[in-house]
Amino acid sequence: MTTPEPIDLVIFSSSILHGEALTETAGFVAISEGRIAHVGRAEAANEWTARAKQVIDVADATVCPGLIDAHIHPIHGAEIARGLDLGGITELDAVRAALARHAASTPHAVGSDWLFAWGLDPAIFGDAVFDNSLFDGILDDELVFITLFDGHASLVSDAALKLAGVTGTEELPSTGYVGLDQHGRPNGMLYEMAAQELVRRVLPQPSFEQRVDELGKLLRSMAESGLVAGQMLDFGAPDTLEVLEALERKGELAIRLRISPWVMPGATEDDLEAMLAMQGRHGRRWHVHGIKLMMDGTIDNGTAWLFEPDTHGESLHPLWHDPEALAAAMKFFHEHGIPTTTHAIGDKAVSFVARTIGALPKNGTVHRIEHIESIPDSVLAEIISAGAATSLQPTHCALYSRADHTDNWSRRLGSERANQAWRTRDLRDAGAIVALGSDWPIAPFDPRAIIASAQTRRPAGRPDVEPVQPQQALSARATLEGYTSQYWRSVGEEGGIVESGARADLTVVLHNPLTTAPDEFAQTPVILTVVDGEIVVDNRRAFAKGIADLSEESFQPA
């Protein structure tokens, strides 16, 4: 065998998850010009190490295919994740107390500046109407903007509504709407993006430079957690490409981004053509490929699309006034060979999207359905018949629903439909592609915790919490594949395998994800994150106890 020139990096390990079967083998991985040049046994390494620029021995740490999050919002998400994080607080009085403390510690004159928070769980309202009476007595006359945990609704103060001129009579391009009280006046709730934008357009914004710096820090944190890439399913900020280009002028992105811009309800033919024209735009570690569509809203807010109403009599409409317009948009992109992924949460939304995909003539383009929170067997069969790929977020189930159905999501659906929650195992067993991710900032992005939750159906590290529909737990292998090879299949490409010729994206962790208990794996140290053959994260010294002979960790050959 002739070794290619140059050999940039050789990694030795006693635990390499090799090939499509993820077979654990001992040996080395040789990398050349961003690709895996060879995977072999240690005794055959001399001809590879002799010309290598860098040689690393990670001992018993496990070399995995690089982990990819199928659903993130790193730029638009920063607009959501502003101010106080209310995540995990499920009692009304506790939220009020947290907001009062935050207001007291945030220096600004009453009525002249904004108070932001995010992650609000609608469970705090119980069966009461969602409205801004939450602020009474603690944030009177303040400008307040709070995003609910699912990102699909916001709660704002009367002062904010007044400043933005919101009347509740606005005509919106989607079926999103402004919440009204019994007298027909806005009550502070803004459902779905079109309604949220009525106030977002008057919010103060961080500077361009601040946004670039924050994105850089976020992507660095993602790499530190073991991610090598993520699929960004939006184009929420109009200057998204400028932000990415500015960050790349400072250096490399810490992870690679595949950007699938969204096409929102009300999109015109010109809009579709503009999104088509964006395909192929790229930098060094980002590129635009694919489209994101939105079929419905969320169950928590009563804006999903269900066959039967929820317990509040809501969730009976798609986001698009005419759902056939979404089908036409998908057909347009399909004819141009552009893959789509469509947000569909309610059972009727999932059914409509699956049937739309199934009706498209086969041309090799893969289309994916995002979220799929509750479906009956008949709709699952439609997904399989259509050949649709799927993408689910295990921690949406583990963090935001409860086995006893006391959470807002379950109470809105009722027990029968809540028992059909996030059917990851059924989808895999039926032959569907199942990619996994976080939907950051809707849930934390750390893949180790999500990999654990996918196997336990509860929060990582919380064995005291009763699992939600534990029969839907994925195996360790299926879970790892959901972050690797299944992700690539979900976008119609091959990848996520450690073998010769593959992209040199690697996640090296101290413990083997296939054999380590899920809760233990959630805490496993990330030793290396390798993106396109470049070491982006190197934590070997920090975890020297688990890695042998660090004095020989790298060298320049003579």
Coordinates of C-alpha atoms in Angstrom, one line a residue:
M1 CA 0.0 0.0 0.0
T2 CA 1.3 3.4 -0.9
T3 CA 0.8 6.0 1.8
P4 CA -0.5 9.4 0.6
E5 CA 1.5 12.6 1.2
P6 CA 1.2 14.3 3.5
I7 CA 0.0 12.4 6.5
D8 CA -1.3 15.1 8.8
L9 CA -2.3 13.2 11.8
V10 CA -2.2 9.6 13.2
I11 CA -4.4 8.8 16.3
F12 CA -3.7 5.5 18.2
S13 CA -6.4 4.0 20.3
S14 CA -7.4 0.6 21.8
S15 CA -11.0 1.5 21.0
I16 CA -11.9 2.6 17.5
L17 CA -15.5 2.3 16.4
H18 CA -14.8 1.2 12.9
G19 CA -16.9 0.9 9.8
E20 CA -20.7 0.7 9.4
A21 CA -20.9 -2.0 12.0
L22 CA -19.2 0.2 14.6
T23 CA -16.8 -2.6 15.4
E24 CA -14.5 -1.8 18.3
T25 CA -11.0 -2.4 17.1
A26 CA -7.5 -1.5 18.4
G27 CA -5.1 0.3 16.2
F28 CA -4.8 3.7 14.5
V29 CA -6.5 6.2 12.2
A30 CA -4.4 8.0 9.7
I31 CA -5.6 11.4 8.3
S32 CA -4.6 13.2 5.2
E33 CA -6.0 16.4 3.8
G34 CA -9.2 16.3 5.8
R35 CA -9.9 12.6 4.9
I36 CA -9.3 9.3 6.7
A37 CA -6.4 7.8 4.7
H38 CA -6.3 4.4 6.6
V39 CA -7.6 2.6 9.6
G40 CA -5.3 -0.2 10.7
R41 CA -3.7 -2.2 13.4
A42 CA -0.9 -0.7 15.5
E43 CA 1.8 -3.1 14.3
A44 CA 1.3 -1.8 10.7
A45 CA 1.5 1.9 11.7
N46 CA 5.2 2.6 11.1
E47 CA 4.9 3.5 7.4
W48 CA 2.1 6.0 8.4
T49 CA 3.7 7.5 11.4
A50 CA 7.1 7.9 9.7
R51 CA 5.8 10.7 7.6
A52 CA 3.1 12.0 9.9
K53 CA 3.2 15.6 11.1
Q54 CA 1.5 14.7 14.4
V55 CA 1.0 11.4 16.2
I56 CA -1.3 11.1 19.2
D57 CA -2.0 8.1 21.5
V58 CA -5.3 8.4 23.3
A59 CA -4.9 5.0 24.9
D60 CA -8.3 3.5 25.9
A61 CA -10.3 6.6 25.0
T62 CA -12.8 5.7 22.2
V63 CA -12.6 7.1 18.7
C64 CA -16.1 7.6 17.4
P65 CA -17.5 9.1 14.1
G66 CA -18.0 12.8 14.6
L67 CA -21.2 13.7 16.3
I68 CA -23.6 15.9 14.4
D69 CA -26.7 17.7 15.8
A70 CA -29.5 17.5 13.2
H71 CA -31.3 20.6 14.4
I72 CA -29.8 23.7 15.9
H73 CA -30.5 27.5 15.7
P74 CA -27.1 29.0 16.6
I75 CA -27.7 32.5 15.2
H76 CA -31.5 32.9 15.5
G77 CA -31.3 31.1 18.8
A78 CA -29.2 33.8 20.3
E79 CA -32.2 36.1 19.8
I80 CA -34.4 33.7 21.8
A81 CA -31.9 32.9 24.6
R82 CA -31.6 36.5 26.0
G83 CA -31.6 37.4 29.6
L84 CA -32.8 35.2 32.4
D85 CA -33.0 31.4 31.8
L86 CA -36.3 30.2 33.3
G87 CA -35.7 26.6 32.2
G88 CA -36.7 24.0 34.7
I89 CA -38.9 26.2 36.8
T90 CA -42.5 24.8 36.8
E91 CA -44.2 26.8 39.6
L92 CA -45.8 30.2 39.0
D93 CA -44.6 31.7 42.3
A94 CA -41.0 30.5 41.6
V95 CA -41.1 32.2 38.2
R96 CA -42.4 35.4 39.7
A97 CA -39.7 35.3 42.4
A98 CA -37.0 34.7 39.8
L99 CA -38.2 37.6 37.6
A100 CA -38.3 39.9 40.6
R101 CA -34.8 39.1 41.5
H102 CA -33.6 39.5 37.9
A103 CA -35.3 42.9 37.6
A104 CA -33.7 44.0 40.9
S105 CA -30.3 43.0 39.7
T106 CA -30.6 44.4 36.2
P107 CA -29.8 48.2 36.3
H108 CA -32.3 50.2 34.3
A109 CA -34.8 52.9 34.8
V110 CA -38.4 51.7 35.0
G111 CA -40.1 51.9 31.6
S112 CA -36.9 52.9 29.7
D113 CA -35.3 49.6 29.0
W114 CA -36.1 46.0 28.4
L115 CA -36.1 42.9 30.6
F116 CA -35.6 39.6 28.8
A117 CA -36.1 36.0 29.8
W118 CA -36.5 32.7 28.0
G119 CA -37.3 29.1 28.6
L120 CA -40.7 29.7 30.3
D121 CA -42.6 26.5 30.8
P122 CA -46.3 26.9 30.2
A123 CA -46.9 24.4 33.0
I124 CA -46.8 27.3 35.4
F125 CA -50.2 28.4 34.2
G126 CA -51.9 25.1 35.0
D127 CA -55.3 25.2 33.4
A128 CA -55.5 29.0 33.6
V129 CA -55.4 31.2 30.5
F130 CA -51.9 32.1 29.4
D131 CA -51.5 35.9 29.9
N132 CA -49.2 38.6 31.4
S133 CA -51.0 38.8 34.8
L134 CA -47.8 36.9 35.7
F135 CA -46.1 40.3 35.9
D136 CA -48.6 42.0 38.2
G137 CA -47.0 43.6 41.2
I138 CA -43.5 42.8 40.2
L139 CA -42.9 44.2 36.7
D140 CA -45.6 46.9 36.5
D141 CA -45.0 49.3 33.6
E142 CA -41.8 47.5 32.6
L143 CA -40.9 46.6 29.0
V144 CA -40.7 42.8 29.3
F145 CA -40.2 40.1 26.6
I146 CA -40.1 36.4 27.5
T147 CA -39.9 33.6 25.1
L148 CA -41.6 30.3 26.1
F149 CA -39.5 27.2 26.2
D150 CA -40.6 25.9 22.8
G151 CA -39.6 29.2 21.0
H152 CA -43.0 29.3 19.3
A153 CA -44.7 31.8 21.7
S154 CA -43.7 34.9 23.7
L155 CA -45.2 36.6 26.7
V156 CA -44.8 40.4 26.8
S157 CA -45.9 43.2 29.0
D158 CA -48.6 45.7 28.4
A159 CA -45.9 48.4 28.1
A160 CA -44.2 46.3 25.3
L161 CA -47.5 45.9 23.5
K162 CA -48.2 49.6 23.6
L163 CA -44.7 50.5 22.4
A164 CA -45.0 48.1 19.5
G165 CA -48.5 49.3 18.7
V166 CA -50.0 45.8 18.9
T167 CA -53.8 45.8 18.8
G168 CA -54.7 42.2 18.1
T169 CA -56.4 43.0 14.9
E170 CA -53.3 42.6 12.7
E171 CA -53.5 40.3 9.6
L172 CA -50.7 37.8 9.8
P173 CA -49.2 35.7 6.9
S174 CA -49.6 32.5 9.1
T175 CA -52.3 31.2 11.5
G176 CA -50.2 32.5 14.4
Y177 CA -52.1 35.1 16.4
V178 CA -52.1 37.6 19.2
G179 CA -53.7 36.4 22.4
L180 CA -56.8 38.4 23.5
D181 CA -58.6 38.8 26.9
Q182 CA -62.3 38.5 27.4
H183 CA -62.7 42.1 26.2
G184 CA -60.8 41.6 23.0
R185 CA -57.6 43.3 24.1
P186 CA -54.1 41.8 23.7
N187 CA -53.3 39.8 26.9
G188 CA -49.5 39.6 26.3
M189 CA -49.3 36.2 24.5
L190 CA -47.9 36.2 21.0
Y191 CA -48.3 32.8 19.2
E192 CA -45.9 31.8 16.5
M193 CA -43.3 33.8 14.7
A194 CA -45.5 36.1 12.7
A195 CA -47.1 37.4 15.9
Q196 CA -43.8 37.5 17.9
E197 CA -42.3 39.6 15.2
L198 CA -44.9 42.4 15.9
V199 CA -42.8 43.1 19.1
R200 CA -39.5 41.7 18.1
R201 CA -39.1 44.4 15.5
V202 CA -38.9 47.1 18.2
L203 CA -36.5 45.2 20.5
P204 CA -33.0 46.6 21.1
Q205 CA -30.4 44.5 19.4
P206 CA -26.8 43.7 20.3
S207 CA -24.2 45.1 18.0
F208 CA -23.0 43.1 15.0
E209 CA -19.6 42.6 16.6
Q210 CA -21.3 41.2 19.8
R211 CA -23.3 38.8 17.8
V212 CA -20.3 37.6 15.9
D213 CA -18.4 37.0 19.2
E214 CA -21.3 35.3 20.8
L215 CA -21.7 32.9 17.9
G216 CA -18.0 32.1 18.1
K217 CA -18.3 31.2 21.8
L218 CA -21.4 29.1 21.2
L219 CA -19.8 27.1 18.4
R220 CA -16.7 26.6 20.6
S221 CA -18.9 25.3 23.4
M222 CA -20.6 22.9 21.0
A223 CA -17.2 21.6 19.9
E224 CA -16.2 21.2 23.5
S225 CA -19.2 18.9 24.0
G226 CA -18.1 16.7 21.1
L227 CA -20.0 18.0 18.2
V228 CA -18.2 18.3 14.9
A229 CA -21.2 19.8 13.0
G230 CA -24.8 20.9 13.1
Q231 CA -27.7 21.5 10.7
M232 CA -28.9 25.0 11.1
L233 CA -32.6 25.0 10.3
D234 CA -33.4 28.7 9.7
F235 CA -32.3 31.9 8.2
G236 CA -33.8 34.0 10.9
A237 CA -31.4 36.9 10.8
P238 CA -31.3 38.7 7.5
D239 CA -27.5 39.2 7.9
T240 CA -26.8 35.5 8.7
L241 CA -24.2 35.2 5.9
E242 CA -22.5 38.4 7.0
V243 CA -22.2 37.1 10.5
L244 CA -20.7 33.9 9.4
E245 CA -18.3 35.6 7.0
A246 CA -17.2 38.0 9.8
L247 CA -16.6 35.1 12.1
E248 CA -14.5 33.3 9.5
R249 CA -12.4 36.4 9.0
K250 CA -11.3 35.9 12.6
G251 CA -10.5 32.2 12.1
E252 CA -12.2 28.9 11.6
L253 CA -15.6 28.0 12.9
A254 CA -15.3 25.5 15.7
I255 CA -17.8 23.2 14.1
R256 CA -19.2 22.9 10.5
L257 CA -22.6 24.3 9.7
R258 CA -25.0 23.0 7.1
I259 CA -27.7 25.8 6.7
S260 CA -31.1 25.0 5.5
P261 CA -33.0 28.3 5.3
W262 CA -36.7 28.3 6.2
V263 CA -39.5 29.0 3.9
M264 CA -42.3 30.5 6.0
P265 CA -46.1 30.6 5.5
G266 CA -47.0 33.2 2.9
A267 CA -43.9 32.7 0.8
T268 CA -44.3 33.8 -2.8
E269 CA -42.8 32.3 -6.0
D270 CA -40.1 35.0 -5.8
D271 CA -39.3 33.9 -2.3
L272 CA -38.9 30.3 -3.4
E273 CA -36.6 31.4 -6.3
A274 CA -34.5 33.4 -3.9
M275 CA -34.1 30.4 -1.5
L276 CA -33.1 28.3 -4.5
A277 CA -30.5 30.8 -5.6
M278 CA -28.9 30.7 -2.1
Q279 CA -28.2 27.0 -2.4
G280 CA -24.5 26.4 -2.7
R281 CA -23.4 29.6 -0.9
H282 CA -20.5 28.7 1.4
G283 CA -17.5 29.6 3.4
R284 CA -14.8 27.4 4.7
R285 CA -16.9 25.6 7.3
W286 CA -20.4 26.5 6.4
H287 CA -22.6 25.9 3.4
V288 CA -26.2 26.5 2.4
H289 CA -28.0 23.3 1.3
G290 CA -31.6 22.3 1.9
I291 CA -34.8 24.0 3.0
K292 CA -36.7 24.1 6.2
L293 CA -40.5 24.2 6.1
M294 CA -43.0 24.7 8.9
M295 CA -46.3 22.8 8.8
D296 CA -47.7 23.6 12.2
G297 CA -46.8 25.1 15.6
T298 CA -46.6 23.3 19.0
I299 CA -48.9 21.3 21.2
D300 CA -48.0 23.3 24.3
N301 CA -49.4 26.5 22.7
G302 CA -52.4 24.9 21.0
T303 CA -51.0 25.7 17.6
A304 CA -50.2 22.2 16.4
W305 CA -52.3 20.5 13.7
L306 CA -54.2 17.5 15.1
F307 CA -56.9 15.3 13.7
E308 CA -58.9 15.9 16.9
P309 CA -58.8 19.0 19.1
D310 CA -56.7 19.1 22.2
T311 CA -58.4 19.3 25.6
H312 CA -58.6 23.1 25.2
G313 CA -60.4 22.7 21.9
E314 CA -57.3 24.0 20.1
S315 CA -54.6 22.7 17.7
L316 CA -56.9 22.3 14.7
H317 CA -55.0 24.3 12.0
P318 CA -51.8 24.3 10.1
L319 CA -49.5 27.3 10.1
W320 CA -50.1 27.8 6.4
H321 CA -53.6 29.3 5.6
D322 CA -53.5 27.0 2.6
P323 CA -51.5 23.8 3.4
E324 CA -51.4 22.9 -0.3
A325 CA -49.1 25.9 -0.7
L326 CA -46.5 24.2 1.5
A327 CA -46.9 21.0 -0.6
A328 CA -46.3 23.1 -3.7
A329 CA -43.2 24.6 -2.2
M330 CA -41.8 21.1 -1.4
K331 CA -42.5 20.0 -4.9
F332 CA -40.7 23.0 -6.3
F333 CA -37.5 22.2 -4.3
H334 CA -37.9 18.5 -5.0
E335 CA -37.9 19.2 -8.8
H336 CA -34.6 21.0 -8.3
G337 CA -33.1 18.2 -6.2
I338 CA -33.1 20.2 -3.0
P339 CA -33.8 18.2 0.2
T340 CA -36.3 19.6 2.7
T341 CA -37.0 19.1 6.3
T342 CA -40.4 20.0 7.6
H343 CA -41.5 20.9 11.1
A344 CA -44.5 18.7 11.8
I345 CA -45.6 18.0 15.4
G346 CA -49.3 17.2 15.4
D347 CA -50.5 13.9 14.0
K348 CA -52.5 15.6 11.1
A349 CA -49.4 17.7 10.2
V350 CA -47.2 14.7 10.2
S351 CA -49.7 12.8 8.0
F352 CA -50.0 15.6 5.5
V353 CA -46.3 16.0 5.2
A354 CA -45.7 12.2 4.8
R355 CA -48.4 12.0 2.1
T356 CA -46.9 15.0 0.4
I357 CA -43.5 13.3 0.3
G358 CA -44.9 10.0 -0.8
A359 CA -46.6 11.7 -3.8
L360 CA -43.4 13.1 -5.1
P361 CA -41.7 11.3 -8.0
K362 CA -38.6 9.5 -6.9
N363 CA -35.5 11.3 -8.1
G364 CA -33.0 10.5 -5.3
T365 CA -33.9 13.6 -3.2
V366 CA -34.4 12.8 0.5
H367 CA -37.1 14.7 2.5
R368 CA -37.2 14.7 6.3
I369 CA -39.9 15.2 8.9
E370 CA -38.9 17.1 12.0
H371 CA -40.2 16.5 15.6
I372 CA -43.1 14.0 15.1
E373 CA -44.2 14.3 18.7
S374 CA -47.4 12.1 18.8
I375 CA -48.7 9.8 16.1
P376 CA -50.9 6.8 15.8
D377 CA -49.9 3.6 14.0
S378 CA -51.6 4.7 10.8
V379 CA -49.5 7.8 10.5
L380 CA -46.3 5.9 11.3
A381 CA -47.2 3.6 8.5
E382 CA -47.6 6.7 6.2
I383 CA -44.1 7.8 7.1
I384 CA -42.6 4.4 6.2
S385 CA -44.7 4.2 3.0
A386 CA -43.5 7.6 1.9
G387 CA -39.8 6.8 2.5
A388 CA -39.5 9.9 4.6
A389 CA -36.5 10.4 6.8
T390 CA -37.2 11.6 10.4
S391 CA -35.5 13.8 12.9
L392 CA -36.4 13.7 16.6
Q393 CA -35.2 15.4 19.8
P394 CA -35.0 12.9 22.7
T395 CA -34.7 15.6 25.4
H396 CA -37.9 17.3 24.4
C397 CA -39.6 14.1 25.7
A398 CA -37.3 13.6 28.7
L399 CA -37.2 17.2 29.9
Y400 CA -40.6 18.6 29.0
S401 CA -43.0 15.7 29.5
R402 CA -43.8 13.5 32.4
A403 CA -44.7 9.8 32.7
D404 CA -47.7 10.7 34.9
H405 CA -49.0 13.1 32.3
T406 CA -49.1 16.1 34.6
D407 CA -47.1 18.3 32.2
N408 CA -48.8 20.8 29.9
W409 CA -48.1 18.9 26.7
S410 CA -49.6 15.6 28.0
R411 CA -52.6 17.3 29.6
R412 CA -53.4 19.1 26.3
L413 CA -53.3 15.9 24.4
G414 CA -54.9 13.6 26.9
S415 CA -53.5 10.2 28.0
E416 CA -54.2 8.2 24.8
R417 CA -52.3 10.5 22.5
A418 CA -49.6 11.3 25.2
N419 CA -48.9 7.6 25.3
Q420 CA -47.8 7.9 21.6
A421 CA -45.0 10.2 22.5
W422 CA -41.8 10.5 20.5
R423 CA -41.9 7.0 18.9
T424 CA -38.2 6.8 18.2
R425 CA -37.9 3.0 18.7
D426 CA -41.0 2.2 16.6
L427 CA -39.7 4.4 13.8
R428 CA -36.3 2.7 13.7
D429 CA -37.8 -0.8 14.0
A430 CA -40.1 0.0 11.1
G431 CA -37.1 1.0 8.9
A432 CA -37.2 4.8 9.1
I433 CA -34.0 6.8 9.2
V434 CA -34.0 8.5 12.6
A435 CA -31.5 11.4 13.1
L436 CA -31.2 13.0 16.5
G437 CA -30.6 16.5 17.8
S438 CA -31.4 19.2 20.3
D439 CA -33.2 22.0 18.6
W440 CA -31.0 24.4 20.6
P441 CA -31.9 26.7 22.3
I442 CA -35.2 24.9 22.9
A443 CA -33.1 22.2 24.7
P444 CA -29.4 22.0 25.7
F445 CA -27.2 20.9 22.9
D446 CA -24.8 18.6 24.8
P447 CA -24.9 15.3 22.7
R448 CA -23.7 13.2 25.6
A449 CA -26.8 14.0 27.7
I450 CA -29.1 13.6 24.7
I451 CA -27.5 10.2 23.8
A452 CA -28.2 9.2 27.4
S453 CA -31.8 10.4 27.4
A454 CA -32.5 8.6 24.1
Q455 CA -31.7 5.3 25.9
T456 CA -33.4 6.1 29.2
R457 CA -36.4 8.3 28.2
R458 CA -35.7 10.5 31.2
P459 CA -33.2 13.4 32.0
A460 CA -29.6 12.2 32.1
G461 CA -28.4 11.6 35.6
R462 CA -31.9 11.4 37.1
P463 CA -32.7 7.7 37.8
D464 CA -35.3 9.0 40.3
V465 CA -37.4 10.3 37.4
E466 CA -39.9 7.9 35.9
P467 CA -39.1 7.3 32.2
V468 CA -41.6 8.5 29.6
Q469 CA -42.8 5.6 27.4
P470 CA -39.6 3.5 28.1
Q471 CA -40.6 1.0 25.4
Q472 CA -39.5 3.8 22.9
A473 CA -35.9 3.8 24.2
L474 CA -33.3 3.4 21.5
S475 CA -30.4 1.0 21.8
A476 CA -26.9 2.5 22.4
R477 CA -26.0 1.7 18.8
A478 CA -29.1 3.2 17.3
T479 CA -28.6 6.3 19.4
L480 CA -25.0 6.8 18.3
E481 CA -26.0 6.2 14.7
G482 CA -28.7 8.9 15.1
Y483 CA -25.8 11.4 15.6
T484 CA -23.6 9.9 12.9
S485 CA -24.6 7.7 9.9
Q486 CA -28.3 8.1 10.3
Y487 CA -27.9 11.9 10.3
W488 CA -26.0 11.7 7.0
R489 CA -28.7 9.4 5.5
S490 CA -31.4 11.9 6.6
V491 CA -29.9 14.5 4.3
G492 CA -29.4 12.1 1.4
E493 CA -25.6 11.7 1.8
E494 CA -23.2 9.0 3.0
G495 CA -21.0 9.7 6.1
G496 CA -20.6 9.3 9.8
I497 CA -18.4 6.2 9.5
V498 CA -14.7 5.8 10.5
E499 CA -13.2 4.2 7.4
S500 CA -10.8 4.9 4.6
G501 CA -11.9 7.7 2.4
A502 CA -14.4 9.2 4.9
R503 CA -14.4 12.8 6.0
A504 CA -12.0 13.1 9.0
D505 CA -14.6 14.1 11.5
L506 CA -14.0 12.4 14.8
T507 CA -15.2 12.6 18.4
V508 CA -12.9 11.0 20.9
V509 CA -14.4 10.4 24.4
L510 CA -13.0 8.7 27.5
H511 CA -15.8 6.0 27.6
N512 CA -17.2 3.9 24.8
P513 CA -20.8 5.0 24.1
L514 CA -21.8 1.5 23.1
T515 CA -20.9 -0.2 26.3
T516 CA -21.0 2.6 29.0
A517 CA -24.1 3.1 31.1
P518 CA -26.1 6.0 29.7
D519 CA -25.9 8.2 32.8
E520 CA -22.1 7.6 33.0
F521 CA -21.7 8.4 29.3
A522 CA -23.5 11.7 29.8
Q523 CA -20.6 12.8 32.0
T524 CA -17.8 11.3 29.9
P525 CA -14.9 13.7 29.1
V526 CA -14.5 14.7 25.5
I527 CA -10.8 14.1 24.8
L528 CA -10.6 15.3 21.2
T529 CA -12.9 16.9 18.7
V530 CA -11.5 16.6 15.1
V531 CA -13.2 18.6 12.3
D532 CA -12.0 18.0 8.7
G533 CA -8.8 16.4 10.1
E534 CA -8.0 19.4 12.3
I535 CA -7.9 19.1 16.1
V536 CA -10.4 21.7 17.3
V537 CA -10.7 20.6 20.9
D538 CA -7.8 18.9 22.8
N539 CA -8.4 18.0 26.4
R540 CA -5.8 15.3 26.8
R541 CA -3.8 17.0 29.5
A542 CA -7.0 17.8 31.5
F543 CA -7.8 14.1 31.6
A544 CA -4.4 12.6 31.8
K545 CA -5.5 9.9 34.2
G546 CA -7.4 8.2 31.4
I547 CA -4.8 8.6 28.7
A548 CA -1.4 6.8 28.7
D549 CA 2.0 8.4 28.3
L550 CA 1.2 12.0 27.6
S551 CA 4.9 12.8 27.4
E552 CA 4.8 11.1 24.0
E553 CA 1.5 12.8 23.0
S554 CA 2.8 14.4 19.7
F555 CA 6.1 14.8 17.9
Q556 CA 7.5 16.2 14.7
P557 CA 9.2 13.4 12.7
A558 CA 12.9 13.8 12.0

